[in-house]
Short mmCIF file of C-alpha atoms in Angstrom, two decimals:
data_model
loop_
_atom_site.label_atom_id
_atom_site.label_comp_id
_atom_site.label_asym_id
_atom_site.label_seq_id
_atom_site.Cartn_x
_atom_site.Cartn_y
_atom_site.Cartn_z
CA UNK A 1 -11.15 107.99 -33.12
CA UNK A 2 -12.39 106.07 -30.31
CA UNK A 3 -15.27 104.46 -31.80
CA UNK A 4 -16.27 101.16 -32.98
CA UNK A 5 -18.68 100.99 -35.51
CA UNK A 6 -20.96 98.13 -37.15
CA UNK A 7 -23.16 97.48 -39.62
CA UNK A 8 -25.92 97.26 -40.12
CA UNK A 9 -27.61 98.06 -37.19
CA UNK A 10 -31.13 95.49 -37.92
CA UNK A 11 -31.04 92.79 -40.11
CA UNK A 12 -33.77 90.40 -40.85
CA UNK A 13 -33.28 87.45 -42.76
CA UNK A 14 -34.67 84.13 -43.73
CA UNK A 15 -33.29 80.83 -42.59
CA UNK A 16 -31.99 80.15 -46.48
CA UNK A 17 -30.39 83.34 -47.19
CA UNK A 18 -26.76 84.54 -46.54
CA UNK A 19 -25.76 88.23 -45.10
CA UNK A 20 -22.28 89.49 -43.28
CA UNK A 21 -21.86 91.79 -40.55
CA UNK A 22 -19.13 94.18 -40.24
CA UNK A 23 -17.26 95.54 -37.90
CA UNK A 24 -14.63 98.69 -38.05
CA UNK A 25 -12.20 100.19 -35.57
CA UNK A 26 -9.16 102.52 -36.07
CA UNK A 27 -7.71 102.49 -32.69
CA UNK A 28 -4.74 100.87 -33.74
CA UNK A 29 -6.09 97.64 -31.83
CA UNK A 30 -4.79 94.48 -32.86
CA UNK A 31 -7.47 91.70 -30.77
CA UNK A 32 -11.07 91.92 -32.08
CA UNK A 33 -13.94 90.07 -30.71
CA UNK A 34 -17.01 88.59 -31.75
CA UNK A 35 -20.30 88.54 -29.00
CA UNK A 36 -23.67 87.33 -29.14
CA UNK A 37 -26.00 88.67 -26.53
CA UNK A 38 -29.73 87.48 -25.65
CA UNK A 39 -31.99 89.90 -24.34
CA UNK A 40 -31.43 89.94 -20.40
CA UNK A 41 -28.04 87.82 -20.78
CA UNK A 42 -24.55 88.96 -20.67
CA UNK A 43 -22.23 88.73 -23.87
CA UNK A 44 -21.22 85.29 -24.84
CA UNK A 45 -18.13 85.25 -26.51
CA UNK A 46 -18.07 83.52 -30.35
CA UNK A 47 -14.94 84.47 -31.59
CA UNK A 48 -11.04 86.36 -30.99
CA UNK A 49 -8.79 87.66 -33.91
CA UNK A 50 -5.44 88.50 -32.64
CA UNK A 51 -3.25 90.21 -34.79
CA UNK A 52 -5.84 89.22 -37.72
CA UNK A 53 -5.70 85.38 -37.03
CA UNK A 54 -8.20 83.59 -35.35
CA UNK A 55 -6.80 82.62 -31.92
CA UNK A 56 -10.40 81.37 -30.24
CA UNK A 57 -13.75 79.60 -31.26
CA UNK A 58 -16.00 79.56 -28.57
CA UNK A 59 -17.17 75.90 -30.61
CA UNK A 60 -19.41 78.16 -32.64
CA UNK A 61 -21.90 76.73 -35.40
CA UNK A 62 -20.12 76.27 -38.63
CA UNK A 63 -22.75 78.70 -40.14
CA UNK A 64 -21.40 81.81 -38.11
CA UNK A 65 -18.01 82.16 -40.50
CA UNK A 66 -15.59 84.85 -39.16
CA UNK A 67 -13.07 86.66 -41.19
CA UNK A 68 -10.74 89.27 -40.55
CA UNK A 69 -9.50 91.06 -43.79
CA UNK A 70 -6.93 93.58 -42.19
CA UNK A 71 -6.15 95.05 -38.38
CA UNK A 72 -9.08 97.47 -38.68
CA UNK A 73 -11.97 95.44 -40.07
CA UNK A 74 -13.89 92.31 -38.87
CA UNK A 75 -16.72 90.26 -40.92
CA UNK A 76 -19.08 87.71 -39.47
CA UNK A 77 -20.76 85.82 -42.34
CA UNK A 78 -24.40 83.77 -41.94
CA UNK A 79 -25.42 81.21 -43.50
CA UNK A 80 -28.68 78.83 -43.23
CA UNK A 81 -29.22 80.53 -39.60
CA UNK A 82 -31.86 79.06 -37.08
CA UNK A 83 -34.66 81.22 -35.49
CA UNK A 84 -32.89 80.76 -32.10
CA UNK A 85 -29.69 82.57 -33.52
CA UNK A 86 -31.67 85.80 -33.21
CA UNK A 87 -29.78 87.85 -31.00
CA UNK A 88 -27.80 91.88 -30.18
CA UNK A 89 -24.05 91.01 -32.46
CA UNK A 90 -21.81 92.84 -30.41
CA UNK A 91 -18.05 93.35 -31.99
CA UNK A 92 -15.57 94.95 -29.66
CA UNK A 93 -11.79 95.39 -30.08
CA UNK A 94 -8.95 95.85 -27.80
CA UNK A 95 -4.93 96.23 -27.09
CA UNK A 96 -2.94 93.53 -26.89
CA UNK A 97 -0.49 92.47 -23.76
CA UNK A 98 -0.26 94.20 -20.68
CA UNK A 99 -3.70 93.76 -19.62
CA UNK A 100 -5.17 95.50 -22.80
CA UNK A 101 -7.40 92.86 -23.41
CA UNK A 102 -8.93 93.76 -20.06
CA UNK A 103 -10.79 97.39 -21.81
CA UNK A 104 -12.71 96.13 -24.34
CA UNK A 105 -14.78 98.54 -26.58
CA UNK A 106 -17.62 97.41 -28.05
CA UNK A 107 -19.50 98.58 -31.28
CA UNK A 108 -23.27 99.42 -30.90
CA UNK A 109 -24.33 95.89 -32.37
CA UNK A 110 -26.13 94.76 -34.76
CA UNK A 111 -30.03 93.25 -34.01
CA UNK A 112 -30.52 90.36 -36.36
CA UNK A 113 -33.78 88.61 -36.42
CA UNK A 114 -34.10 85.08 -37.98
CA UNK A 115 -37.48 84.24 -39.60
CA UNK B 1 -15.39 75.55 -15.05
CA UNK B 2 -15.45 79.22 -14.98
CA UNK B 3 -17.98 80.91 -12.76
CA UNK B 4 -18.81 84.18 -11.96
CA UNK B 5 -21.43 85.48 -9.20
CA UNK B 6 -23.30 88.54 -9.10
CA UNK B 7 -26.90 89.59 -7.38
CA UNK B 8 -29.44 90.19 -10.30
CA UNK B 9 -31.12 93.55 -9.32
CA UNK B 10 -29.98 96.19 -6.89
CA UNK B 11 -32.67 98.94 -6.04
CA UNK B 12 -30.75 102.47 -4.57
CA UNK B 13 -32.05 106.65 -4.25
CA UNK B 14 -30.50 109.20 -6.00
CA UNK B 15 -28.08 110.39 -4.23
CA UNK B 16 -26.99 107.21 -2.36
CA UNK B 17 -24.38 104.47 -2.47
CA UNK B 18 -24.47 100.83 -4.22
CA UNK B 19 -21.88 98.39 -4.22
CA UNK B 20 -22.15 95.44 -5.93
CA UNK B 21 -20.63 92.15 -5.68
CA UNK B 22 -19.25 89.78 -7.68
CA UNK B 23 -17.18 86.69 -6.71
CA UNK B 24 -15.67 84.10 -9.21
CA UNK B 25 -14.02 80.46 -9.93
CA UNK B 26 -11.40 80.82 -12.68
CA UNK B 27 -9.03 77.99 -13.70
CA UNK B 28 -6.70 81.21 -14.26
CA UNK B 29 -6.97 84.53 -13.49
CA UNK B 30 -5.49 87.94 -14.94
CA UNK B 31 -7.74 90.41 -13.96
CA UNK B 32 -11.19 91.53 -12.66
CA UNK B 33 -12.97 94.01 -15.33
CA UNK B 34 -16.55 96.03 -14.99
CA UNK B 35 -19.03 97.15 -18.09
CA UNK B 36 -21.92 98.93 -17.86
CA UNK B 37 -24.77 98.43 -20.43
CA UNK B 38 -27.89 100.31 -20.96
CA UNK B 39 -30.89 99.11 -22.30
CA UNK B 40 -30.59 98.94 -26.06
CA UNK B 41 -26.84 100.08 -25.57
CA UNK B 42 -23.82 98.55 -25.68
CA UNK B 43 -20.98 97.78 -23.14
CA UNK B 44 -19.07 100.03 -21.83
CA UNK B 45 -15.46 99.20 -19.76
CA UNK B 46 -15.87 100.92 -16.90
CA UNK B 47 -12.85 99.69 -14.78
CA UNK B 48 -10.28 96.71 -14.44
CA UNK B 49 -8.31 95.30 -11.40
CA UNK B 50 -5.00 93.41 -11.94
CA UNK B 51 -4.34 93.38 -8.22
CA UNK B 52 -5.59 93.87 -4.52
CA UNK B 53 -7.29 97.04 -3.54
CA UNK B 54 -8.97 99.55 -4.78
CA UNK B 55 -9.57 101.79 -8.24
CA UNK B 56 -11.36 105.16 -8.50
CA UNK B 57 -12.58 106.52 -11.11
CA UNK B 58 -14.56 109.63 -10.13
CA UNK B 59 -17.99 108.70 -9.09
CA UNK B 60 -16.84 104.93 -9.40
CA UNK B 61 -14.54 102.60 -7.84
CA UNK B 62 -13.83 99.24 -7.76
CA UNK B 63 -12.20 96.83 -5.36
CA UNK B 64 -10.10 93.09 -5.62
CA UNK B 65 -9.46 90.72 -3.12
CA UNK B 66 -7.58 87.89 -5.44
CA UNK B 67 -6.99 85.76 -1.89
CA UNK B 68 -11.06 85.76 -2.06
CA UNK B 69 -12.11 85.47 -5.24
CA UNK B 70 -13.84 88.71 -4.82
CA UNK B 71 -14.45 92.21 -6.12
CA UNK B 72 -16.60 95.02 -6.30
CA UNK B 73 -17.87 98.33 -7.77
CA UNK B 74 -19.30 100.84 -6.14
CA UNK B 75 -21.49 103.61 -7.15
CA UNK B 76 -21.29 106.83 -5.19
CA UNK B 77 -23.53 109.83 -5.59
CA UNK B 78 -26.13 107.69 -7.61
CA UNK B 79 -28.18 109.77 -10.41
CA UNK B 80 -30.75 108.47 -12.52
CA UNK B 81 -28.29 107.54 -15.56
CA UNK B 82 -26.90 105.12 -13.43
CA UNK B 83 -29.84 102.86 -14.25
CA UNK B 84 -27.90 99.89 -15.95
CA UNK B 85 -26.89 96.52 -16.38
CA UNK B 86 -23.58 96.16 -14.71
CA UNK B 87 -21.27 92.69 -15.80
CA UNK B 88 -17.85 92.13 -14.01
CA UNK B 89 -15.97 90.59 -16.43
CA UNK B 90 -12.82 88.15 -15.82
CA UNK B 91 -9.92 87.43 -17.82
CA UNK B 92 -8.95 83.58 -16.91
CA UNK B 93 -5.88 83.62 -19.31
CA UNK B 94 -4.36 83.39 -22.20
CA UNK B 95 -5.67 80.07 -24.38
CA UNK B 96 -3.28 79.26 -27.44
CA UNK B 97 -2.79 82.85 -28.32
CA UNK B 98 -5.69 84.26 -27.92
CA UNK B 99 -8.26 86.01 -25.11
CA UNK B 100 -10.97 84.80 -23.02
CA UNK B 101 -13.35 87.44 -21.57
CA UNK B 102 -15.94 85.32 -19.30
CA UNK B 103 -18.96 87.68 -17.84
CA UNK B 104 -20.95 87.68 -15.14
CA UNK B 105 -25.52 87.38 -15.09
CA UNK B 106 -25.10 90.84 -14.38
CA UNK B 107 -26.70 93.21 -12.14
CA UNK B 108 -29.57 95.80 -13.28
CA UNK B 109 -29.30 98.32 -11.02
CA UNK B 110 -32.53 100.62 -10.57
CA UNK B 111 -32.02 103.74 -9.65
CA UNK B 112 -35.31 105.88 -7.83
CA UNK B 113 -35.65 109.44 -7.20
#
């Protein structure tokens, strides 16, 4: 299996309400990334697990909360988002060491819209 | 800081060539990587260069010149599919345990018949 997969693929929500994303690999990868992209822009890195601990935080809003549950799966929970957090949610996950971090693959996204 | 340069569009013919560029400033630097995105689509790694020279990859190669701050990929035998955003990517180091991917604008490459 060398997909990653997310869901859900749209999500619209209101600037009160609270939602998660998820993310799901089984490549046996142990880093796992969180992206936001704007339309036109190139992926901005939010977040790194490595080996299920959070290892980077790209000084990301307090109401983007990451979690990583086991080596396979990867939340990102919203809270009290702002219009301008509307965005593609890329996850991606990769080897570790020995330039592994290098191939990412990325899951399809997820669209969210913030009204 | 951490800077990466690419041209924005690249216009080519079936059939033909395209290379594009991409130079960078890195406080570190592991390696130089290359994603392709279609509209709507998500990345996809297309190649990654730890050291000088050059990578093929069937239609696609890239090149690293780590005395320049340079690499490219080029595009050989272009077909319409090719039509894509194309980010080099660069790995600046390891920062307290973790992994830092920094990417380029990006180049949308058009491809014509």
């Amino acid at each position: 299996d060398t997909e990653v997969t997310q869901t859900p693929k749209h999500l619209v929500m209101g600037m009160t309400n609270k939602k998660s994303l998820k993310c799901e690999q089984h490549m046996g990868h142990r880093a796992m990334y969180w992206y936001k992209q704007k339309a036109k822009k190139p992926p901005e890195l939010m977040f790194v697990y490595s080996y299920e601990k959070l290892s980077i935080n790209e000084s990301v809003p307090s109401r983007f909360s990451p979690e990583c549950p086991n080596s396979s799966l990867l939340n990102l929970h919203l809270h009290a988002l702002q219009p301008e957090d509307s965005a593609l949610y890329l996850c991606a996950s990769s080897h570790l060491g020995q330039g592994g971090e290098n191939e990412q693959f990325f899951g399809p996204g997820t669209r969210l819209t913030v009204l | 800081g951490q800077s990466l340069e690419q041209p924005s569009e690249v216009t080519a013919v079936e059939g033909a060539i395209v290379q594009i560029n991409c130079t960078y400033q890195t406080s570190g630097f592991y390696g130089l990587s290359w994603y392709q995105q279609h509209d709507g689509g998500a990345p996809t790694f297309l190649s990654y260069n730890a050291l000088d020279g050059l990578e093929e990859t069937g239609r696609f190669s890239s090149f690293l010149s780590r005395s320049d701050s340079y690499g490219y990929l080029l595009l050989q035998e272009l077909q319409m599919k090719d039509s894509a955003s194309y980010f080099c990517a660069v790995s600046p180091g390891v920062d307290t345990g973790g992994f830092k991917t920094i990417f380029g604008a990006g180049t949308r490459l058009f491809v014509k018949a």
